[in-house]
Amino acid sequence: MTELYIYMVLFGVLIFFAGSCIFSFLNVIVYRVPRQMSFVKGFSICPTCGHQLGALDLVPIWSYVFLKGKCRYCKTSIGSRDTWIEAFGGCAALFCAWQYRMNILQGVTVFLFLCVMTVVTFMDIDTMEIANGCWMFTLLLAIMSFFAFPEITLVQRLIGMICISVPMLLLTMLVSGAFGGGDIKLMFACGAFLGWKLTLVSSLLGILFGGIYGIYLLAAKKKDKKEHFAFGPFLCLGMTIGWFYGMQIFDWYTGFLI
């Protein structure tokens, strides 16, 4: 029993480290893609001094801790955001491994979906844009999820692709700048992944969270009514919650209508 427990702990550590490594790579994508840099070629460098980073500088989480949040070469302080993203990736990998321990395909599919949501969130925060590769990859995940989660039918997925993205497009045509093109394409692709029920719940949650944040910005006088803010992170938060708890929320809400 003790040996089994040790093996489980070691396996959990391995999964956490693998997840943090993958999300460390996502940090590279978030940084390089908007700058039109290749994320598969070239060495990592310190953005301040430009020095090429070595292997000991790139170990997820631990390098930041051991280097005390500073570049080894120029001693400039390094922001902790990438490290928190790596930690989230490790936790996400552990959660998916446990939640879908009876079906590896489901666990991998959901983990990859969380990867996309993470890239979209921080890319939109940094640049107010969502790269086309994000929604394209999500469409590939939707095909993968068709086999991993057959309970979400093809018809539900097709309806999901248009039930939110089309109204967003029409509203943007009527009110210039209501939604960004990246938001619309993201909801189109995610609708194929989630199906129409989870898409409705996710979008409502995203609008709710985004609305609360917008009210805060106006109340704090950090933005005026004509200024925009990144809406993608709120859509991603809504879709993440929607995936795991959307059906409970949907059934709870429709219960009031019956």
mmCIF file of C-alpha atoms in Angstrom:
data_model
loop_
_atom_site.group_PDB
_atom_site.id
_atom_site.type_symbol
_atom_site.label_atom_id
_atom_site.label_comp_id
_atom_site.label_asym_id
_atom_site.label_seq_id
_atom_site.Cartn_x
_atom_site.Cartn_y
_atom_site.Cartn_z
ATOM 1 C CA MET A 1 0.000 0.000 0.000
ATOM 2 C CA THR A 2 2.858 2.356 0.871
ATOM 3 C CA GLU A 3 4.607 1.619 -2.420
ATOM 4 C CA LEU A 4 1.392 2.267 -4.345
ATOM 5 C CA TYR A 5 1.007 5.612 -2.589
ATOM 6 C CA ILE A 6 4.601 6.554 -3.454
ATOM 7 C CA TYR A 7 4.053 5.618 -7.103
ATOM 8 C CA MET A 8 0.878 7.704 -7.218
ATOM 9 C CA VAL A 9 2.675 10.713 -5.753
ATOM 10 C CA LEU A 10 5.576 10.355 -8.199
ATOM 11 C CA PHE A 11 3.134 9.980 -11.092
ATOM 12 C CA GLY A 12 1.295 13.089 -9.919
ATOM 13 C CA VAL A 13 4.546 15.045 -9.738
ATOM 14 C CA LEU A 14 5.408 13.898 -13.259
ATOM 15 C CA ILE A 15 2.008 14.991 -14.593
ATOM 16 C CA PHE A 16 2.314 18.357 -12.848
ATOM 17 C CA PHE A 17 5.780 18.927 -14.293
ATOM 18 C CA ALA A 18 4.624 17.917 -17.789
ATOM 19 C CA GLY A 19 1.690 20.326 -17.565
ATOM 20 C CA SER A 20 3.913 23.164 -16.368
ATOM 21 C CA CYS A 21 6.358 22.503 -19.234
ATOM 22 C CA ILE A 22 3.549 22.651 -21.795
ATOM 23 C CA PHE A 23 2.241 25.900 -20.355
ATOM 24 C CA SER A 24 5.788 27.266 -20.315
ATOM 25 C CA PHE A 25 5.770 26.691 -24.066
ATOM 26 C CA LEU A 26 2.417 28.490 -24.242
ATOM 27 C CA ASN A 27 4.135 31.507 -22.675
ATOM 28 C CA VAL A 28 6.518 31.456 -25.639
ATOM 29 C CA ILE A 29 3.581 31.410 -28.053
ATOM 30 C CA VAL A 30 1.883 34.308 -26.252
ATOM 31 C CA TYR A 31 5.075 36.361 -26.440
ATOM 32 C CA ARG A 32 6.309 35.514 -29.935
ATOM 33 C CA VAL A 33 3.246 35.148 -32.149
ATOM 34 C CA PRO A 34 2.057 38.777 -31.831
ATOM 35 C CA ARG A 35 5.641 39.852 -32.633
ATOM 36 C CA GLN A 36 5.651 37.621 -35.729
ATOM 37 C CA MET A 37 8.469 35.529 -34.319
ATOM 38 C CA SER A 38 8.745 31.771 -34.762
ATOM 39 C CA PHE A 39 7.776 29.871 -31.626
ATOM 40 C CA VAL A 40 9.452 26.655 -32.791
ATOM 41 C CA LYS A 41 12.843 28.058 -33.794
ATOM 42 C CA GLY A 42 15.416 30.115 -31.978
ATOM 43 C CA PHE A 43 16.645 30.221 -28.403
ATOM 44 C CA SER A 44 14.943 31.898 -25.482
ATOM 45 C CA ILE A 45 16.521 35.185 -24.444
ATOM 46 C CA CYS A 46 16.184 37.679 -21.634
ATOM 47 C CA PRO A 47 13.881 40.432 -23.004
ATOM 48 C CA THR A 48 15.955 43.065 -21.176
ATOM 49 C CA CYS A 49 19.604 42.215 -21.899
ATOM 50 C CA GLY A 50 19.069 39.854 -24.836
ATOM 51 C CA HIS A 51 21.328 37.158 -23.358
ATOM 52 C CA GLN A 52 20.573 33.607 -24.480
ATOM 53 C CA LEU A 53 19.068 31.609 -21.630
ATOM 54 C CA GLY A 54 20.478 28.251 -20.630
ATOM 55 C CA ALA A 55 18.703 25.084 -19.566
ATOM 56 C CA LEU A 56 18.909 25.983 -15.872
ATOM 57 C CA ASP A 57 17.135 29.271 -16.606
ATOM 58 C CA LEU A 58 14.176 27.568 -18.252
ATOM 59 C CA VAL A 59 13.006 24.947 -15.747
ATOM 60 C CA PRO A 60 9.325 25.808 -15.153
ATOM 61 C CA ILE A 61 8.584 27.407 -11.774
ATOM 62 C CA TRP A 62 11.815 26.294 -10.116
ATOM 63 C CA SER A 63 14.127 28.536 -12.153
ATOM 64 C CA TYR A 64 12.101 31.572 -11.112
ATOM 65 C CA VAL A 65 12.253 30.519 -7.456
ATOM 66 C CA PHE A 66 15.962 29.653 -7.420
ATOM 67 C CA LEU A 67 16.940 32.794 -9.333
ATOM 68 C CA LYS A 68 14.759 34.839 -6.971
ATOM 69 C CA GLY A 69 12.782 36.324 -9.830
ATOM 70 C CA LYS A 70 15.800 37.899 -11.552
ATOM 71 C CA CYS A 71 17.736 37.339 -14.760
ATOM 72 C CA ARG A 72 20.926 35.397 -14.040
ATOM 73 C CA TYR A 73 22.922 37.714 -16.321
ATOM 74 C CA CYS A 74 21.646 41.283 -15.960
ATOM 75 C CA LYS A 75 19.921 40.837 -12.571
ATOM 76 C CA THR A 76 16.786 42.575 -13.868
ATOM 77 C CA SER A 77 13.594 41.573 -12.070
ATOM 78 C CA ILE A 78 11.381 39.194 -14.027
ATOM 79 C CA GLY A 79 7.602 39.368 -13.807
ATOM 80 C CA SER A 80 5.936 36.444 -12.064
ATOM 81 C CA ARG A 81 3.075 36.046 -14.578
ATOM 82 C CA ASP A 82 4.778 33.322 -16.612
ATOM 83 C CA THR A 83 5.511 31.355 -13.457
ATOM 84 C CA TRP A 84 1.884 31.527 -12.318
ATOM 85 C CA ILE A 85 0.793 30.347 -15.767
ATOM 86 C CA GLU A 86 3.199 27.408 -15.491
ATOM 87 C CA ALA A 87 1.805 26.545 -12.077
ATOM 88 C CA PHE A 88 -1.731 26.729 -13.453
ATOM 89 C CA GLY A 89 -0.692 24.386 -16.262
ATOM 90 C CA GLY A 90 0.587 21.848 -13.770
ATOM 91 C CA CYS A 91 -2.640 22.036 -11.765
ATOM 92 C CA ALA A 92 -4.724 21.799 -14.955
ATOM 93 C CA ALA A 93 -2.852 18.661 -16.000
ATOM 94 C CA LEU A 94 -3.397 17.074 -12.590
ATOM 95 C CA PHE A 95 -7.077 17.997 -12.587
ATOM 96 C CA CYS A 96 -7.679 16.589 -16.075
ATOM 97 C CA ALA A 97 -5.743 13.421 -15.263
ATOM 98 C CA TRP A 98 -7.893 12.831 -12.187
ATOM 99 C CA GLN A 99 -11.220 13.996 -13.618
ATOM 100 C CA TYR A 100 -10.867 11.882 -16.767
ATOM 101 C CA ARG A 101 -8.741 9.072 -15.389
ATOM 102 C CA MET A 102 -11.018 6.487 -17.013
ATOM 103 C CA ASN A 103 -10.715 8.021 -20.490
ATOM 104 C CA ILE A 104 -7.340 9.352 -21.613
ATOM 105 C CA LEU A 105 -8.712 10.847 -24.839
ATOM 106 C CA GLN A 106 -11.175 12.971 -22.884
ATOM 107 C CA GLY A 107 -8.489 14.158 -20.491
ATOM 108 C CA VAL A 108 -6.103 15.149 -23.286
ATOM 109 C CA THR A 109 -8.894 16.895 -25.211
ATOM 110 C CA VAL A 110 -10.002 19.004 -22.255
ATOM 111 C CA PHE A 111 -6.406 19.822 -21.304
ATOM 112 C CA LEU A 112 -5.710 21.062 -24.837
ATOM 113 C CA PHE A 113 -8.872 23.165 -24.674
ATOM 114 C CA LEU A 114 -7.574 24.772 -21.477
ATOM 115 C CA CYS A 115 -4.300 25.415 -23.314
ATOM 116 C CA VAL A 116 -6.120 27.360 -26.025
ATOM 117 C CA MET A 117 -8.142 29.312 -23.471
ATOM 118 C CA THR A 118 -4.920 30.294 -21.718
ATOM 119 C CA VAL A 119 -3.212 31.466 -24.913
ATOM 120 C CA VAL A 120 -6.272 33.485 -25.959
ATOM 121 C CA THR A 121 -6.589 35.072 -22.523
ATOM 122 C CA PHE A 122 -3.070 36.416 -22.231
ATOM 123 C CA MET A 123 -2.589 37.192 -25.907
ATOM 124 C CA ASP A 124 -5.734 39.313 -25.822
ATOM 125 C CA ILE A 125 -4.632 41.015 -22.599
ATOM 126 C CA ASP A 126 -1.265 41.890 -24.138
ATOM 127 C CA THR A 127 -2.326 42.896 -27.634
ATOM 128 C CA MET A 128 -6.137 43.222 -27.747
ATOM 129 C CA GLU A 129 -5.998 40.679 -30.582
ATOM 130 C CA ILE A 130 -6.572 36.931 -30.924
ATOM 131 C CA ALA A 131 -4.413 35.106 -33.462
ATOM 132 C CA ASN A 132 -6.248 33.110 -36.138
ATOM 133 C CA GLY A 133 -4.329 30.030 -35.109
ATOM 134 C CA CYS A 134 -6.263 29.938 -31.839
ATOM 135 C CA TRP A 135 -9.711 29.465 -33.346
ATOM 136 C CA MET A 136 -8.336 27.186 -36.067
ATOM 137 C CA PHE A 137 -6.773 24.907 -33.461
ATOM 138 C CA THR A 138 -10.048 24.979 -31.529
ATOM 139 C CA LEU A 139 -11.862 23.678 -34.620
ATOM 140 C CA LEU A 140 -9.407 20.779 -34.725
ATOM 141 C CA LEU A 141 -10.129 20.143 -31.047
ATOM 142 C CA ALA A 142 -13.847 20.154 -31.859
ATOM 143 C CA ILE A 143 -13.260 17.310 -34.320
ATOM 144 C CA MET A 144 -11.257 15.493 -31.666
ATOM 145 C CA SER A 145 -13.972 16.078 -29.071
ATOM 146 C CA PHE A 146 -16.591 14.630 -31.412
ATOM 147 C CA PHE A 147 -14.993 11.252 -30.695
ATOM 148 C CA ALA A 148 -14.044 11.979 -27.076
ATOM 149 C CA PHE A 149 -17.497 13.337 -26.131
ATOM 150 C CA PRO A 150 -20.038 11.782 -28.528
ATOM 151 C CA GLU A 151 -22.885 12.833 -26.216
ATOM 152 C CA ILE A 152 -22.544 16.303 -27.756
ATOM 153 C CA THR A 153 -24.135 15.558 -31.117
ATOM 154 C CA LEU A 154 -23.217 16.991 -34.499
ATOM 155 C CA VAL A 155 -26.452 18.985 -34.610
ATOM 156 C CA GLN A 156 -25.730 20.497 -31.181
ATOM 157 C CA ARG A 157 -22.259 21.451 -32.364
ATOM 158 C CA LEU A 158 -23.501 23.021 -35.601
ATOM 159 C CA ILE A 159 -26.066 25.083 -33.695
ATOM 160 C CA GLY A 160 -23.381 26.021 -31.198
ATOM 161 C CA MET A 161 -21.241 27.424 -33.995
ATOM 162 C CA ILE A 162 -23.854 30.013 -34.954
ATOM 163 C CA CYS A 163 -26.051 30.611 -31.904
ATOM 164 C CA ILE A 164 -23.645 33.178 -30.405
ATOM 165 C CA SER A 165 -21.162 34.042 -33.142
ATOM 166 C CA VAL A 166 -23.835 35.180 -35.610
ATOM 167 C CA PRO A 167 -25.608 37.520 -33.125
ATOM 168 C CA MET A 168 -22.178 38.910 -32.171
ATOM 169 C CA LEU A 169 -21.410 39.533 -35.855
ATOM 170 C CA LEU A 170 -24.772 41.225 -36.478
ATOM 171 C CA LEU A 171 -24.380 43.414 -33.400
ATOM 172 C CA THR A 172 -20.883 44.412 -34.511
ATOM 173 C CA MET A 173 -22.256 45.356 -37.931
ATOM 174 C CA LEU A 174 -24.839 47.589 -36.250
ATOM 175 C CA VAL A 175 -22.571 48.953 -33.518
ATOM 176 C CA SER A 176 -19.008 49.410 -34.715
ATOM 177 C CA GLY A 177 -16.494 47.851 -32.339
ATOM 178 C CA ALA A 178 -19.086 46.014 -30.241
ATOM 179 C CA PHE A 179 -16.999 42.844 -30.533
ATOM 180 C CA GLY A 180 -13.641 42.119 -32.088
ATOM 181 C CA GLY A 181 -13.300 39.792 -35.051
ATOM 182 C CA GLY A 182 -11.184 37.465 -32.947
ATOM 183 C CA ASP A 183 -13.952 37.155 -30.342
ATOM 184 C CA ILE A 184 -16.495 36.257 -33.011
ATOM 185 C CA LYS A 185 -14.300 33.639 -34.673
ATOM 186 C CA LEU A 186 -13.387 32.207 -31.271
ATOM 187 C CA MET A 187 -17.048 31.739 -30.336
ATOM 188 C CA PHE A 188 -17.711 30.161 -33.734
ATOM 189 C CA ALA A 189 -14.997 27.555 -33.144
ATOM 190 C CA CYS A 190 -15.762 27.030 -29.469
ATOM 191 C CA GLY A 191 -19.429 26.503 -30.309
ATOM 192 C CA ALA A 192 -18.365 23.446 -32.301
ATOM 193 C CA PHE A 193 -16.472 22.190 -29.261
ATOM 194 C CA LEU A 194 -19.072 22.964 -26.593
ATOM 195 C CA GLY A 195 -22.398 22.439 -28.336
ATOM 196 C CA TRP A 196 -25.197 24.988 -28.171
ATOM 197 C CA LYS A 197 -26.199 24.492 -24.518
ATOM 198 C CA LEU A 198 -22.737 25.019 -23.080
ATOM 199 C CA THR A 199 -22.079 27.796 -25.591
ATOM 200 C CA LEU A 200 -25.125 29.733 -24.387
ATOM 201 C CA VAL A 201 -24.167 29.307 -20.743
ATOM 202 C CA SER A 202 -20.510 30.171 -21.405
ATOM 203 C CA SER A 203 -21.303 33.319 -23.374
ATOM 204 C CA LEU A 204 -23.737 34.563 -20.737
ATOM 205 C CA LEU A 205 -21.111 34.005 -18.044
ATOM 206 C CA GLY A 206 -18.500 35.787 -20.167
ATOM 207 C CA ILE A 207 -20.799 38.757 -20.756
ATOM 208 C CA LEU A 208 -21.620 38.866 -17.038
ATOM 209 C CA PHE A 209 -17.961 38.842 -15.979
ATOM 210 C CA GLY A 210 -16.998 41.321 -18.690
ATOM 211 C CA GLY A 211 -19.884 43.612 -17.752
ATOM 212 C CA ILE A 212 -18.866 43.629 -14.096
ATOM 213 C CA TYR A 213 -15.293 44.455 -15.068
ATOM 214 C CA GLY A 214 -16.464 47.207 -17.408
ATOM 215 C CA ILE A 215 -18.561 48.762 -14.648
ATOM 216 C CA TYR A 216 -15.530 48.657 -12.367
ATOM 217 C CA LEU A 217 -13.371 50.426 -14.970
ATOM 218 C CA LEU A 218 -15.975 53.159 -15.429
ATOM 219 C CA ALA A 219 -16.539 53.572 -11.687
ATOM 220 C CA ALA A 220 -12.783 53.776 -11.072
ATOM 221 C CA LYS A 221 -12.473 56.186 -14.018
ATOM 222 C CA LYS A 222 -9.801 54.003 -15.586
ATOM 223 C CA LYS A 223 -11.607 54.021 -18.932
ATOM 224 C CA ASP A 224 -14.379 56.082 -20.482
ATOM 225 C CA LYS A 225 -17.445 54.775 -22.321
ATOM 226 C CA LYS A 226 -15.753 54.865 -25.726
ATOM 227 C CA GLU A 227 -12.653 52.891 -24.739
ATOM 228 C CA HIS A 228 -12.406 49.141 -25.257
ATOM 229 C CA PHE A 229 -10.895 46.431 -23.105
ATOM 230 C CA ALA A 230 -9.916 42.847 -23.848
ATOM 231 C CA PHE A 231 -13.101 40.769 -23.835
ATOM 232 C CA GLY A 232 -11.486 37.466 -24.801
ATOM 233 C CA PRO A 233 -10.345 36.623 -21.241
ATOM 234 C CA PHE A 234 -13.920 36.826 -19.976
ATOM 235 C CA LEU A 235 -15.188 34.623 -22.785
ATOM 236 C CA CYS A 236 -12.454 32.116 -21.960
ATOM 237 C CA LEU A 237 -13.313 32.201 -18.264
ATOM 238 C CA GLY A 238 -16.978 31.705 -19.128
ATOM 239 C CA MET A 239 -16.196 28.770 -21.412
ATOM 240 C CA THR A 240 -13.925 27.122 -18.855
ATOM 241 C CA ILE A 241 -16.611 27.316 -16.184
ATOM 242 C CA GLY A 242 -19.236 26.404 -18.745
ATOM 243 C CA TRP A 243 -17.435 23.244 -19.771
ATOM 244 C CA PHE A 244 -17.236 21.872 -16.244
ATOM 245 C CA TYR A 245 -20.450 23.237 -14.756
ATOM 246 C CA GLY A 246 -22.486 24.437 -17.730
ATOM 247 C CA MET A 247 -25.015 21.609 -17.794
ATOM 248 C CA GLN A 248 -25.765 22.031 -14.087
ATOM 249 C CA ILE A 249 -26.288 25.749 -14.647
ATOM 250 C CA PHE A 250 -28.399 25.104 -17.760
ATOM 251 C CA ASP A 251 -30.612 22.530 -15.983
ATOM 252 C CA TRP A 252 -30.945 24.802 -12.947
ATOM 253 C CA TYR A 253 -32.043 27.750 -15.072
ATOM 254 C CA THR A 254 -34.429 25.817 -17.310
ATOM 255 C CA GLY A 255 -35.969 24.295 -14.188
ATOM 256 C CA PHE A 256 -37.457 27.704 -13.417
ATOM 257 C CA LEU A 257 -39.065 27.841 -16.864
ATOM 258 C CA ILE A 258 -40.895 24.518 -16.626
#
